[in-house]
Short mmCIF file of C-alpha atoms in Angstrom, two decimals:
data_model
loop_
_atom_site.label_atom_id
_atom_site.label_comp_id
_atom_site.label_asym_id
_atom_site.label_seq_id
_atom_site.Cartn_x
_atom_site.Cartn_y
_atom_site.Cartn_z
CA MET A 1357 69.15 101.76 84.00
CA TYR A 1358 68.03 99.27 81.34
CA ALA A 1359 64.76 98.98 79.50
CA PRO A 1360 64.01 95.43 78.40
CA ILE A 1361 61.46 95.07 75.67
CA MET A 1362 59.04 93.14 77.78
CA SER A 1363 57.97 90.79 75.03
CA GLU A 1364 61.48 90.14 73.73
CA GLN A 1365 62.37 86.48 73.50
CA ILE A 1366 65.72 85.21 74.68
CA GLY A 1367 67.19 81.77 74.18
CA PHE A 1368 69.01 80.26 77.12
CA LEU A 1369 71.35 77.27 76.99
CA GLY A 1370 72.71 75.53 80.06
CA LEU A 1371 70.65 75.27 83.22
CA GLY A 1372 73.31 74.37 85.73
CA LEU A 1373 73.74 75.75 89.22
CA LEU A 1374 74.45 79.20 87.82
CA GLY A 1375 72.43 79.10 84.61
CA THR A 1376 69.16 78.28 86.36
CA PRO A 1377 68.97 81.36 88.63
CA MET A 1378 70.26 83.53 85.75
CA ALA A 1379 67.48 82.28 83.47
CA ALA A 1380 64.97 82.85 86.29
CA ASN A 1381 66.23 86.44 86.54
CA LEU A 1382 65.44 86.94 82.84
CA LEU A 1383 61.89 85.74 83.45
CA ASP A 1384 61.66 88.14 86.41
CA ALA A 1385 62.80 90.96 84.14
CA GLY A 1386 59.92 90.25 81.77
CA TYR A 1387 61.69 88.44 78.96
CA ARG A 1388 60.08 85.47 77.28
CA LEU A 1389 62.44 82.51 77.44
CA ARG A 1390 63.17 79.43 75.35
CA VAL A 1391 65.43 77.10 77.28
CA TRP A 1392 67.46 73.98 76.66
CA ASN A 1393 69.57 71.82 78.91
CA ARG A 1394 71.28 68.49 78.29
CA THR A 1395 69.33 67.04 81.21
CA ALA A 1396 65.88 68.29 80.22
CA SER A 1397 64.32 67.95 83.68
CA LYS A 1398 66.47 70.77 84.98
CA ALA A 1399 64.16 73.13 83.10
CA ASP A 1400 61.07 72.02 85.02
CA GLN A 1401 60.96 74.94 87.42
CA LEU A 1402 61.53 77.48 84.67
CA VAL A 1403 58.85 75.86 82.52
CA ALA A 1404 56.45 76.11 85.46
CA ARG A 1405 57.20 79.83 85.45
CA GLY A 1406 56.50 80.25 81.75
CA ALA A 1407 59.69 79.29 79.93
CA VAL A 1408 59.39 77.16 76.83
CA ARG A 1409 61.54 74.02 76.80
CA VAL A 1410 62.97 72.91 73.47
CA ASP A 1411 64.55 69.59 72.49
CA ALA A 1412 67.64 70.81 70.66
CA PRO A 1413 69.98 73.66 71.56
CA ALA A 1414 69.53 75.49 68.28
CA ASP A 1415 65.77 75.57 68.85
CA VAL A 1416 66.17 78.24 71.53
CA ALA A 1417 67.19 80.69 68.81
CA THR A 1418 64.99 83.06 66.87
CA ARG A 1419 66.36 84.62 63.70
CA GLY A 1420 68.16 87.85 64.56
CA GLY A 1421 67.53 87.29 68.26
CA ILE A 1422 69.70 86.83 71.31
CA VAL A 1423 70.90 83.59 72.88
CA VAL A 1424 72.69 83.41 76.22
CA SER A 1425 74.69 80.27 76.93
CA CYS A 1426 76.02 79.22 80.30
CA LEU A 1427 77.75 75.95 79.48
CA TRP A 1428 80.50 73.93 81.13
CA ASP A 1429 83.43 74.06 78.73
CA GLY A 1430 84.71 74.89 75.28
CA ALA A 1431 83.64 71.53 73.88
CA SER A 1432 80.01 72.02 74.90
CA VAL A 1433 79.91 75.58 73.56
CA GLY A 1434 81.50 74.43 70.29
CA GLU A 1435 79.00 71.61 70.02
CA VAL A 1436 75.91 73.84 70.20
CA VAL A 1437 77.46 76.59 68.07
CA ARG A 1438 78.74 74.34 65.32
CA GLY A 1439 75.75 72.09 65.08
CA GLY A 1440 76.12 69.04 67.23
CA LEU A 1441 73.08 67.84 69.14
CA GLY A 1442 70.63 68.58 66.36
CA GLY A 1443 71.69 71.69 64.47
CA GLY A 1444 73.91 74.73 64.68
CA LEU A 1445 73.04 77.73 66.78
CA ILE A 1446 74.84 80.14 64.47
CA GLU A 1447 72.76 79.19 61.42
CA ARG A 1448 69.52 79.52 63.38
CA LEU A 1449 70.42 82.92 64.81
CA GLY A 1450 71.46 84.14 61.38
CA ALA A 1451 72.72 87.59 60.43
CA GLY A 1452 71.85 90.14 63.11
CA GLY A 1453 71.58 87.51 65.81
CA MET A 1454 73.74 87.56 68.93
CA HIS A 1455 75.26 84.87 71.11
CA ILE A 1456 76.43 85.81 74.60
CA SER A 1457 78.66 83.03 75.91
CA MET A 1458 79.16 83.04 79.67
CA ALA A 1459 81.16 79.83 79.92
CA THR A 1460 84.71 79.73 81.25
CA ILE A 1461 86.65 78.42 78.29
CA SER A 1462 90.13 79.07 76.93
CA PRO A 1463 90.89 82.47 75.36
CA GLU A 1464 91.96 80.60 72.21
CA ALA A 1465 88.67 78.68 72.01
CA SER A 1466 86.80 81.95 72.39
CA ARG A 1467 88.74 83.51 69.52
CA GLU A 1468 87.85 80.50 67.34
CA LEU A 1469 84.19 80.85 68.27
CA ALA A 1470 84.33 84.57 67.55
CA GLU A 1471 85.68 83.86 64.08
CA GLN A 1472 82.95 81.31 63.39
CA HIS A 1473 80.24 83.73 64.49
CA ARG A 1474 81.79 86.56 62.47
CA ALA A 1475 81.80 84.41 59.33
CA ALA A 1476 78.05 83.86 59.76
CA GLY A 1477 77.25 87.50 60.56
CA VAL A 1478 76.28 86.62 64.13
CA ALA A 1479 77.46 88.86 66.95
CA TYR A 1480 79.45 87.10 69.65
CA VAL A 1481 80.07 88.46 73.13
CA GLU A 1482 82.45 86.72 75.54
CA ALA A 1483 80.99 87.20 79.00
CA PRO A 1484 82.45 84.91 81.69
CA VAL A 1485 80.89 85.34 85.09
CA PHE A 1486 82.04 85.38 88.70
CA GLY A 1487 79.57 84.41 91.37
CA ARG A 1488 77.95 81.58 93.17
CA PRO A 1489 74.36 80.45 92.64
CA GLU A 1490 73.26 82.55 95.64
CA ALA A 1491 74.91 85.60 94.07
CA ALA A 1492 73.08 84.89 90.81
CA ALA A 1493 69.76 84.69 92.66
CA ALA A 1494 70.60 87.98 94.43
CA LYS A 1495 71.65 89.61 91.13
CA GLN A 1496 75.15 90.18 92.49
CA LEU A 1497 77.17 88.61 89.70
CA GLN A 1498 80.36 90.12 88.34
CA ILE A 1499 80.63 89.75 84.57
CA CYS A 1500 83.69 90.38 82.40
CA VAL A 1501 83.00 91.17 78.76
CA ALA A 1502 84.96 91.27 75.52
CA GLY A 1503 83.73 91.88 72.00
CA ALA A 1504 82.77 94.62 69.57
CA ASP A 1505 81.63 97.73 71.42
CA ALA A 1506 78.26 97.81 69.64
CA ASP A 1507 77.65 94.17 70.53
CA LYS A 1508 78.57 94.71 74.17
CA ALA A 1509 76.17 97.67 74.27
CA ARG A 1510 73.39 95.45 72.94
CA ALA A 1511 74.30 92.69 75.38
CA LYS A 1512 74.48 94.92 78.43
CA PRO A 1513 70.79 95.06 79.41
CA ILE A 1514 70.64 91.28 79.10
CA LEU A 1515 73.74 90.89 81.30
CA VAL A 1516 72.22 93.18 83.89
CA ALA A 1517 68.95 91.25 83.70
CA VAL A 1518 70.64 87.86 84.25
CA GLY A 1519 72.04 89.25 87.50
CA GLY A 1520 75.14 91.24 86.61
CA ASN A 1521 75.85 93.76 89.31
CA GLY A 1522 79.24 94.71 87.91
CA ILE A 1523 80.01 94.57 84.18
CA PHE A 1524 83.74 94.87 83.43
CA ASP A 1525 84.77 95.78 79.89
CA PHE A 1526 87.99 94.17 78.65
CA GLY A 1527 87.90 95.73 75.21
CA GLU A 1528 87.29 94.33 71.76
CA ARG A 1529 89.92 91.59 71.67
CA PHE A 1530 88.38 88.18 72.38
CA GLY A 1531 89.99 86.17 75.13
CA SER A 1532 90.66 89.19 77.34
CA ALA A 1533 87.63 88.81 79.58
CA LEU A 1534 88.42 85.10 79.90
CA VAL A 1535 91.98 85.85 80.97
CA CYS A 1536 90.54 87.85 83.89
CA LYS A 1537 88.11 85.06 84.74
CA LEU A 1538 90.89 82.46 84.70
CA ALA A 1539 93.16 84.76 86.73
CA GLY A 1540 90.42 85.15 89.35
CA ASN A 1541 89.73 81.43 89.61
CA PHE A 1542 93.49 80.80 89.83
CA MET A 1543 93.75 83.25 92.72
CA ILE A 1544 90.76 81.60 94.41
CA GLY A 1545 92.58 78.27 94.00
CA ALA A 1546 95.75 79.66 95.57
CA MET A 1547 93.72 81.06 98.44
CA ALA A 1548 91.96 77.74 98.97
CA ALA A 1549 95.16 75.68 98.80
CA SER A 1550 97.06 77.90 101.23
CA MET A 1551 94.18 78.43 103.63
CA SER A 1552 93.26 74.76 103.87
CA GLU A 1553 96.91 73.81 104.38
CA ALA A 1554 97.31 76.53 107.03
CA ILE A 1555 94.24 75.14 108.80
CA ALA A 1556 95.69 71.62 108.70
CA VAL A 1557 98.97 72.85 110.18
CA SER A 1558 97.06 74.78 112.86
CA ARG A 1559 95.24 71.61 113.86
CA ALA A 1560 98.50 69.63 113.93
CA GLU A 1561 99.94 72.39 116.15
CA GLN A 1562 96.93 72.09 118.49
CA VAL A 1563 95.71 75.57 117.60
CA ASP A 1564 91.96 76.05 117.13
CA PRO A 1565 91.75 76.82 113.39
CA ARG A 1566 88.70 78.98 114.05
CA LEU A 1567 90.90 81.48 115.90
CA VAL A 1568 93.34 81.58 112.99
CA VAL A 1569 90.63 81.97 110.35
CA ASP A 1570 88.74 84.56 112.39
CA MET A 1571 91.89 86.63 112.89
CA LEU A 1572 93.00 86.50 109.25
CA THR A 1573 89.57 87.00 107.69
CA SER A 1574 88.82 89.99 109.90
CA THR A 1575 92.10 91.75 109.06
CA LEU A 1576 94.36 90.97 106.08
CA PHE A 1577 91.79 88.88 104.25
CA ALA A 1578 88.55 90.56 105.30
CA THR A 1579 86.43 89.61 102.30
CA PRO A 1580 83.30 87.47 102.00
CA LEU A 1581 85.25 85.05 99.77
CA PHE A 1582 87.91 84.29 102.38
CA GLN A 1583 85.35 84.26 105.17
CA ARG A 1584 83.17 81.73 103.37
CA TYR A 1585 86.04 79.41 102.41
CA GLY A 1586 87.57 79.73 105.87
CA LYS A 1587 84.34 78.56 107.45
CA MET A 1588 84.06 75.72 104.90
CA PHE A 1589 87.58 74.46 105.58
CA VAL A 1590 87.22 74.74 109.35
CA ASP A 1591 84.03 72.68 108.99
CA GLY A 1592 86.03 70.02 107.16
CA MET A 1593 84.90 70.61 103.58
CA SER A 1594 87.30 70.21 100.71
CA PHE A 1595 87.82 72.60 97.80
CA SER A 1596 88.79 69.90 95.33
CA ARG A 1597 85.36 68.29 95.37
CA SER A 1598 84.44 70.87 92.75
CA ARG A 1599 85.44 70.15 89.14
CA ILE A 1600 86.08 73.85 88.54
CA PRO A 1601 89.66 74.18 89.91
CA ASP A 1602 90.92 71.30 87.78
CA LYS A 1603 89.36 72.68 84.60
CA ASP A 1604 90.21 76.34 85.11
CA LEU A 1605 93.76 75.90 86.42
CA GLY A 1606 94.34 73.71 83.37
CA LEU A 1607 92.94 76.39 81.08
CA LEU A 1608 95.16 79.08 82.61
CA HIS A 1609 98.23 76.87 82.34
CA ASP A 1610 97.46 75.91 78.74
CA ALA A 1611 96.82 79.55 77.83
CA ALA A 1612 100.24 80.46 79.26
CA VAL A 1613 101.96 77.71 77.32
CA ALA A 1614 100.11 78.67 74.13
CA CYS A 1615 101.58 82.18 74.52
CA GLY A 1616 105.08 80.81 74.96
CA THR A 1617 105.26 81.37 78.71
CA THR A 1618 104.71 79.12 81.74
CA ALA A 1619 102.39 78.99 84.75
CA PRO A 1620 104.20 76.80 87.28
CA VAL A 1621 102.03 77.85 90.24
CA ALA A 1622 98.79 77.07 88.40
CA SER A 1623 100.23 73.78 87.21
CA PHE A 1624 101.34 72.81 90.72
CA LEU A 1625 97.97 73.72 92.22
CA ARG A 1626 96.08 71.66 89.66
CA ASP A 1627 98.16 68.62 90.51
CA HIS A 1628 97.83 69.41 94.20
CA PHE A 1629 94.03 69.48 94.10
CA ARG A 1630 93.97 66.17 92.22
CA THR A 1631 95.69 64.45 95.13
CA LYS A 1632 93.72 66.18 97.89
CA MET B 1029 91.98 102.66 126.97
CA TYR B 1030 95.43 102.23 128.49
CA ALA B 1031 97.26 104.32 131.06
CA PRO B 1032 101.01 104.14 130.65
CA ILE B 1033 103.04 105.14 133.65
CA MET B 1034 104.66 108.08 131.96
CA SER B 1035 108.02 107.58 133.57
CA GLU B 1036 108.09 103.82 133.00
CA GLN B 1037 111.20 102.62 131.21
CA ILE B 1038 110.97 100.07 128.43
CA GLY B 1039 113.82 98.23 126.77
CA PHE B 1040 113.60 97.82 123.01
CA LEU B 1041 115.67 95.43 120.91
CA GLY B 1042 115.70 95.45 117.12
CA LEU B 1043 115.34 98.69 115.21
CA GLY B 1044 114.52 97.38 111.78
CA LEU B 1045 111.88 98.67 109.38
CA LEU B 1046 109.13 97.69 111.80
CA GLY B 1047 110.95 98.05 115.13
CA THR B 1048 111.91 101.67 114.53
CA PRO B 1049 108.39 103.10 114.14
CA MET B 1050 107.17 100.86 116.97
CA ALA B 1051 109.87 102.21 119.30
CA ALA B 1052 109.00 105.74 118.20
CA ASN B 1053 105.37 105.04 119.13
CA LEU B 1054 106.50 104.13 122.65
CA LEU B 1055 108.30 107.47 122.93
CA ASP B 1056 105.13 109.20 121.67
CA ALA B 1057 103.15 107.40 124.38
CA GLY B 1058 105.44 108.83 127.04
CA TYR B 1059 107.61 105.85 127.86
CA ARG B 1060 111.32 106.27 128.51
CA LEU B 1061 113.25 104.00 126.18
CA ARG B 1062 116.56 102.13 126.23
CA VAL B 1063 117.32 100.81 122.77
CA TRP B 1064 119.77 98.46 121.15
CA ASN B 1065 120.31 97.42 117.58
CA ARG B 1066 123.04 95.35 115.96
CA THR B 1067 123.77 98.28 113.65
CA ALA B 1068 123.95 100.99 116.29
CA SER B 1069 123.41 103.91 113.89
CA LYS B 1070 119.84 102.81 113.31
CA ALA B 1071 119.06 104.21 116.75
CA ASP B 1072 120.19 107.75 115.84
CA GLN B 1073 116.72 109.16 115.21
CA LEU B 1074 115.32 107.63 118.40
CA VAL B 1075 118.27 108.92 120.41
CA ALA B 1076 117.62 112.39 119.01
CA ARG B 1077 114.11 112.02 120.41
CA GLY B 1078 115.29 111.02 123.87
CA ALA B 1079 115.94 107.29 123.75
CA VAL B 1080 119.06 105.98 125.43
CA ARG B 1081 121.29 103.81 123.24
CA VAL B 1082 123.10 100.93 124.92
CA ASP B 1083 125.98 98.82 123.67
CA ALA B 1084 124.77 95.34 124.56
CA PRO B 1085 121.24 93.91 124.22
CA ALA B 1086 120.95 92.99 127.91
CA ASP B 1087 121.67 96.60 128.86
CA VAL B 1088 118.20 97.67 127.71
CA ALA B 1089 116.75 95.75 130.66
CA THR B 1090 115.94 97.04 134.11
CA ARG B 1091 115.35 94.51 136.87
CA GLY B 1092 111.68 93.58 136.96
CA GLY B 1093 110.99 95.75 133.92
CA ILE B 1094 109.70 95.15 130.43
CA VAL B 1095 111.67 94.52 127.25
CA VAL B 1096 110.13 94.41 123.80
CA SER B 1097 112.12 92.69 121.07
CA CYS B 1098 111.45 92.93 117.36
CA LEU B 1099 114.20 90.74 115.93
CA TRP B 1100 114.63 88.86 112.67
CA ASP B 1101 114.62 85.19 113.60
CA GLY B 1102 114.81 82.58 116.32
CA ALA B 1103 118.59 82.60 116.34
CA SER B 1104 118.77 86.33 117.06
CA VAL B 1105 116.12 86.13 119.78
CA GLY B 1106 117.91 83.16 121.36
CA GLU B 1107 121.20 85.01 121.24
CA VAL B 1108 119.98 88.02 123.23
CA VAL B 1109 117.89 85.94 125.62
CA ARG B 1110 120.56 83.37 126.41
CA GLY B 1111 123.46 85.73 126.70
CA GLY B 1112 125.30 86.10 123.46
CA LEU B 1113 126.49 89.54 122.48
CA GLY B 1114 127.52 90.56 126.00
CA GLY B 1115 125.16 89.04 128.54
CA GLY B 1116 121.77 87.41 128.89
CA LEU B 1117 118.55 89.39 128.82
CA ILE B 1118 116.76 86.95 131.12
CA GLU B 1119 119.29 87.35 133.95
CA ARG B 1120 119.15 91.13 133.69
CA LEU B 1121 115.35 91.26 133.71
CA GLY B 1122 115.25 88.90 136.67
CA ALA B 1123 112.19 87.66 138.52
CA GLY B 1124 109.17 89.84 137.80
CA GLY B 1125 110.58 91.06 134.52
CA MET B 1126 108.84 90.54 131.20
CA HIS B 1127 109.99 89.95 127.67
CA ILE B 1128 107.57 90.57 124.82
CA SER B 1129 108.96 88.93 121.68
CA MET B 1130 107.43 90.18 118.43
CA ALA B 1131 109.65 88.24 116.04
CA THR B 1132 108.30 85.68 113.62
CA ILE B 1133 110.03 82.50 114.74
CA SER B 1134 109.03 78.84 114.86
CA PRO B 1135 106.37 77.75 117.37
CA GLU B 1136 108.89 75.23 118.71
CA ALA B 1137 111.57 77.89 119.22
CA SER B 1138 109.02 80.02 121.06
CA ARG B 1139 108.16 77.14 123.39
CA GLU B 1140 111.88 76.68 124.15
CA LEU B 1141 112.22 80.39 124.88
CA ALA B 1142 109.14 80.27 127.10
CA GLU B 1143 110.67 77.44 129.11
CA GLN B 1144 113.95 79.35 129.54
CA HIS B 1145 112.10 82.46 130.73
CA ARG B 1146 109.92 80.43 133.08
CA ALA B 1147 112.97 78.82 134.68
CA ALA B 1148 114.31 82.30 135.46
CA GLY B 1149 110.99 83.67 136.72
CA VAL B 1150 110.75 86.06 133.77
CA ALA B 1151 107.39 86.46 132.03
CA TYR B 1152 107.43 85.76 128.31
CA VAL B 1153 104.77 86.88 125.85
CA GLU B 1154 104.80 85.70 122.25
CA ALA B 1155 103.48 88.60 120.16
CA PRO B 1156 104.14 88.31 116.41
CA VAL B 1157 102.91 91.26 114.41
CA PHE B 1158 101.25 91.86 111.06
CA GLY B 1159 101.79 95.17 109.36
CA ARG B 1160 104.10 97.18 107.23
CA PRO B 1161 106.26 100.05 108.48
CA GLU B 1162 103.58 102.54 107.38
CA ALA B 1163 101.00 100.62 109.42
CA ALA B 1164 103.33 100.73 112.43
CA ALA B 1165 103.71 104.49 112.06
CA ALA B 1166 99.92 104.83 111.79
CA LYS B 1167 99.39 102.54 114.81
CA GLN B 1168 97.45 100.10 112.68
CA LEU B 1169 99.33 96.91 113.48
CA GLN B 1170 97.62 93.59 114.11
CA ILE B 1171 99.27 91.63 116.93
CA CYS B 1172 98.66 87.98 117.84
CA VAL B 1173 99.51 87.03 121.41
CA ALA B 1174 100.07 83.85 123.38
CA GLY B 1175 101.18 83.41 126.97
CA ALA B 1176 99.88 83.41 130.52
CA ASP B 1177 96.74 85.51 130.83
CA ALA B 1178 98.23 87.72 133.57
CA ASP B 1179 101.31 88.36 131.44
CA LYS B 1180 99.24 89.22 128.37
CA ALA B 1181 97.20 91.64 130.49
CA ARG B 1182 100.43 93.34 131.61
CA ALA B 1183 101.74 93.40 128.03
CA LYS B 1184 98.58 94.80 126.48
CA PRO B 1185 99.11 98.53 127.13
CA ILE B 1186 102.63 98.19 125.72
CA LEU B 1187 101.31 96.39 122.63
CA VAL B 1188 98.73 99.11 122.11
CA ALA B 1189 101.40 101.76 122.58
CA VAL B 1190 103.75 100.20 120.00
CA GLY B 1191 100.94 100.54 117.45
CA GLY B 1192 98.68 97.55 117.95
CA ASN B 1193 95.23 98.35 116.61
CA GLY B 1194 93.98 94.77 116.94
CA ILE B 1195 95.29 92.41 119.63
CA PHE B 1196 94.28 88.78 119.01
CA ASP B 1197 94.51 86.36 121.92
CA PHE B 1198 95.52 82.79 121.02
CA GLY B 1199 95.43 81.49 124.56
CA GLU B 1200 98.10 80.35 126.96
CA ARG B 1201 99.87 77.75 124.82
CA PHE B 1202 103.05 79.14 123.29
CA GLY B 1203 103.40 78.76 119.55
CA SER B 1204 99.71 79.41 118.87
CA ALA B 1205 100.06 83.08 117.97
CA LEU B 1206 103.01 82.22 115.76
CA VAL B 1207 100.98 79.60 113.91
CA CYS B 1208 98.52 82.34 112.97
CA LYS B 1209 101.34 84.66 111.92
CA LEU B 1210 102.92 81.95 109.76
CA ALA B 1211 99.51 81.04 108.31
CA GLY B 1212 98.94 84.67 107.35
CA ASN B 1213 102.33 85.09 105.72
CA PHE B 1214 101.78 81.80 103.88
CA MET B 1215 98.47 83.08 102.52
CA ILE B 1216 100.13 86.34 101.51
CA GLY B 1217 102.75 84.28 99.68
CA ALA B 1218 100.08 82.27 97.86
CA MET B 1219 98.33 85.49 96.90
CA ALA B 1220 101.57 87.00 95.63
CA ALA B 1221 102.58 83.91 93.66
CA SER B 1222 99.20 83.50 91.98
CA MET B 1223 98.63 87.19 91.34
CA SER B 1224 102.06 87.80 89.83
CA GLU B 1225 101.73 84.70 87.64
CA ALA B 1226 98.23 85.77 86.56
CA ILE B 1227 99.63 89.18 85.62
CA ALA B 1228 102.41 87.55 83.59
CA VAL B 1229 99.88 85.40 81.72
CA SER B 1230 97.70 88.46 81.13
CA ARG B 1231 100.64 90.27 79.55
CA ALA B 1232 101.50 87.23 77.41
CA GLU B 1233 97.83 87.16 76.32
CA GLN B 1234 98.07 90.88 75.38
CA VAL B 1235 95.62 91.86 78.11
CA ASP B 1236 96.38 95.03 80.09
CA PRO B 1237 97.13 93.60 83.56
CA ARG B 1238 95.79 96.79 85.12
CA LEU B 1239 92.29 95.88 83.92
CA VAL B 1240 92.61 92.41 85.44
CA VAL B 1241 93.97 93.66 88.75
CA ASP B 1242 91.41 96.47 88.96
CA MET B 1243 88.55 94.06 88.32
CA LEU B 1244 89.70 91.43 90.81
CA THR B 1245 90.76 93.83 93.57
CA SER B 1246 87.49 95.74 93.38
CA THR B 1247 85.34 92.59 93.65
CA LEU B 1248 86.51 89.17 94.89
CA PHE B 1249 89.76 90.48 96.38
CA ALA B 1250 88.75 93.96 97.50
CA THR B 1251 91.28 94.41 100.30
CA PRO B 1252 94.14 96.89 100.73
CA LEU B 1253 96.59 93.94 100.74
CA PHE B 1254 95.58 92.67 97.30
CA GLN B 1255 95.27 96.21 95.95
CA ARG B 1256 98.77 97.13 97.07
CA TYR B 1257 100.40 93.95 95.77
CA GLY B 1258 98.43 94.18 92.53
CA LYS B 1259 99.76 97.66 91.90
CA MET B 1260 103.31 96.53 92.81
CA PHE B 1261 103.23 93.59 90.40
CA VAL B 1262 101.69 95.64 87.58
CA ASP B 1263 104.52 98.13 88.13
CA GLY B 1264 107.03 95.30 87.69
CA MET B 1265 108.11 94.76 91.29
CA SER B 1266 108.87 91.29 92.59
CA PHE B 1267 107.67 89.75 95.83
CA SER B 1268 110.71 87.56 96.28
CA ARG B 1269 113.07 90.48 96.78
CA SER B 1270 111.99 90.34 100.41
CA ARG B 1271 113.70 87.74 102.64
CA ILE B 1272 110.46 87.23 104.55
CA PRO B 1273 108.70 84.70 102.27
CA ASP B 1274 111.69 82.37 102.23
CA LYS B 1275 112.06 82.44 106.01
CA ASP B 1276 108.39 82.21 106.93
CA LEU B 1277 107.34 79.61 104.36
CA GLY B 1278 110.26 77.54 105.64
CA LEU B 1279 109.08 77.99 109.23
CA LEU B 1280 105.55 76.93 108.36
CA HIS B 1281 106.77 73.88 106.47
CA ASP B 1282 109.15 72.87 109.24
CA ALA B 1283 106.43 73.34 111.87
CA ALA B 1284 104.17 71.02 109.86
CA VAL B 1285 106.88 68.37 109.56
CA ALA B 1286 107.69 68.68 113.27
CA CYS B 1287 104.03 67.84 113.99
CA GLY B 1288 104.13 64.80 111.71
CA THR B 1289 102.21 66.37 108.84
CA THR B 1290 103.23 68.04 105.56
CA ALA B 1291 102.86 71.44 103.91
CA PRO B 1292 103.40 70.79 100.22
CA VAL B 1293 101.97 74.12 99.07
CA ALA B 1294 104.21 76.12 101.41
CA SER B 1295 107.18 74.03 100.37
CA PHE B 1296 106.46 74.55 96.67
CA LEU B 1297 106.00 78.29 97.11
CA ARG B 1298 109.29 78.65 98.96
CA ASP B 1299 111.13 76.92 96.13
CA HIS B 1300 109.15 78.95 93.59
CA PHE B 1301 110.14 82.28 95.13
CA ARG B 1302 113.79 81.21 95.20
CA THR B 1303 113.82 80.83 91.44
CA LYS B 1304 111.81 83.98 90.70
#
C-alpha cells in the first residue's frame, strides 16, 4: 500500500499518550526519527529503540523534510511553528518541507498556521486523529485530513505508518478536518454525559446499571465506544477527569460563535463536565 | 421457538404507528384479535384482515385472557385500566387475565398500575419497546420486560409474536424495564442534539456535513441509529418534530427527582428541543 523510504528521517514533536505509540509505529515502519517532547524523559523508550532526542523542537526538522506534530493545543503548535522554545520549525524545514499537524486545535488557528507555512513555502497538512493509545499501538487510528491535494498525497504514507487505518479527506480548505474532529469529540461528550446520567438514575431507581448498559450497548448503541464508556461508568469512573472534553467542547463552541452561529448543547456540556 | 395456540384471542389497545404493525404481526402469527383505538378508523386495515373492532377499550378483553396495550402515556394506560372510556380493563380480564403494557410511562406510574392489577388478581407485565414502525413490521423490535417471572414466561410468546427480536429481562421489580427504555431514549436525544448541532456548525464552517456524518457514522458511531439520524439531519429534518423526546426526557427527569437525585442533562435537552 505504501512504500516508505527506509532511510527517510522524520521529525516528531509531542510524545504524549497518543504521540508515543505513533512515533513507535514510525520506527517500526523503518523511518529514522528525531524526537522532541517538553518533558524530555518521555522520549526514553523511543531513544532506546533508535530515535534521536533533540533539545529544541525545531531541531527535529531537516531541510525539505517532514515533521509530524502531535501537540496539545493551538498555543503549543503555534509556539513550535513560530519559533518559541528555541527556534521556528518553519524556518528549519524551509521550502519543500512539510509539517503534518495532528493536534486538535480550532479551525481558525489551523487556517492561521496554514497561512504562515504557505508564506515560508512549507507544506502544511491538518490531520487531527481519532483513537486511544491502544488504537494507536494497534494501528487502528482514524485520521481526518485537509490541505492541498499534493501535500496530502505526500503525507499519506506517513499517516498510514503512524497508525492510520482510515484516512478521511475533507478537501483543500483548512479547518474542515478539524470541524469533523470537534464534531466527533462533541458527540462523544454528549454520549458520555447522557450515559453517565442514565446510569446514575438507574442506580437511584434500584436498577442494576449493568443490565441497562448491556441492553443498550448490544442493540441501539452496539459500538466499541459505547461499550467501553458504559463499562467505565458502571465501574464508577468519570469522563470529566480528562482535560479533553473541556478543551474540545470549548473549541467547537468558539468555532460556532466565530461563524456567527451558536452551539448551546456544546456550551452546556462543557459547563456540565466542569461541575461533575 | 414459540407455539401460539392458533385460536387464542388477544386484545390489543392502541393502534398508533407502532401498535398497528405489532397487531398485524399477531394476526400473521395466527392469533384472533379484538382491537380498540381512540380513533376507530385506524383499525380499518386490521379489520379487513380479520380483527374484530370494539367500541370500548375493556371490550377487547376476554375473562382470563391476554391484552396487549401500546398506548401513548401513563394517563391513557390508567384510563383504560381503571375504567374510563366505558369500563375497566382489569375487571373484564378478571383473575387469571394478563395485561402486557408496552407504553413508555414513568416507573412510578408502572408500579401503581402493577399494584392495581395485583389487587384484582390480574397479571401485569411492563414491556416498553424500542423500534420504529419499520422495525415492528420486520419483527426487529427490542423489548425490555419487568414483572413476575411466571407472568413474563406467559407473555414471552406474545412479545415474540408482536415483533420482539430481543427480549431483555429486568427482573421482577416494576419500573426497571422502563428505566432502561427512558435511558435509551435519553441517549438518543443526546445523540440527536449533538449531531444536529455539529451539522449546523459544519455548515457554518463551510464544511459539507455529509463528509462529517459519513466519517463519524462509519467509524466511532457506526450504527444504523446514528446513520439514519445523520442522514435525516443532513437532509434538514428536525428531531424535535416528534413528541417523544419532550415526553420521555421529562419522564426521566421526573423519575430522577422522585428518587432524590437530579438529571440536569435530560432537563437541559428537553428545554433545548422545545426551542428548536
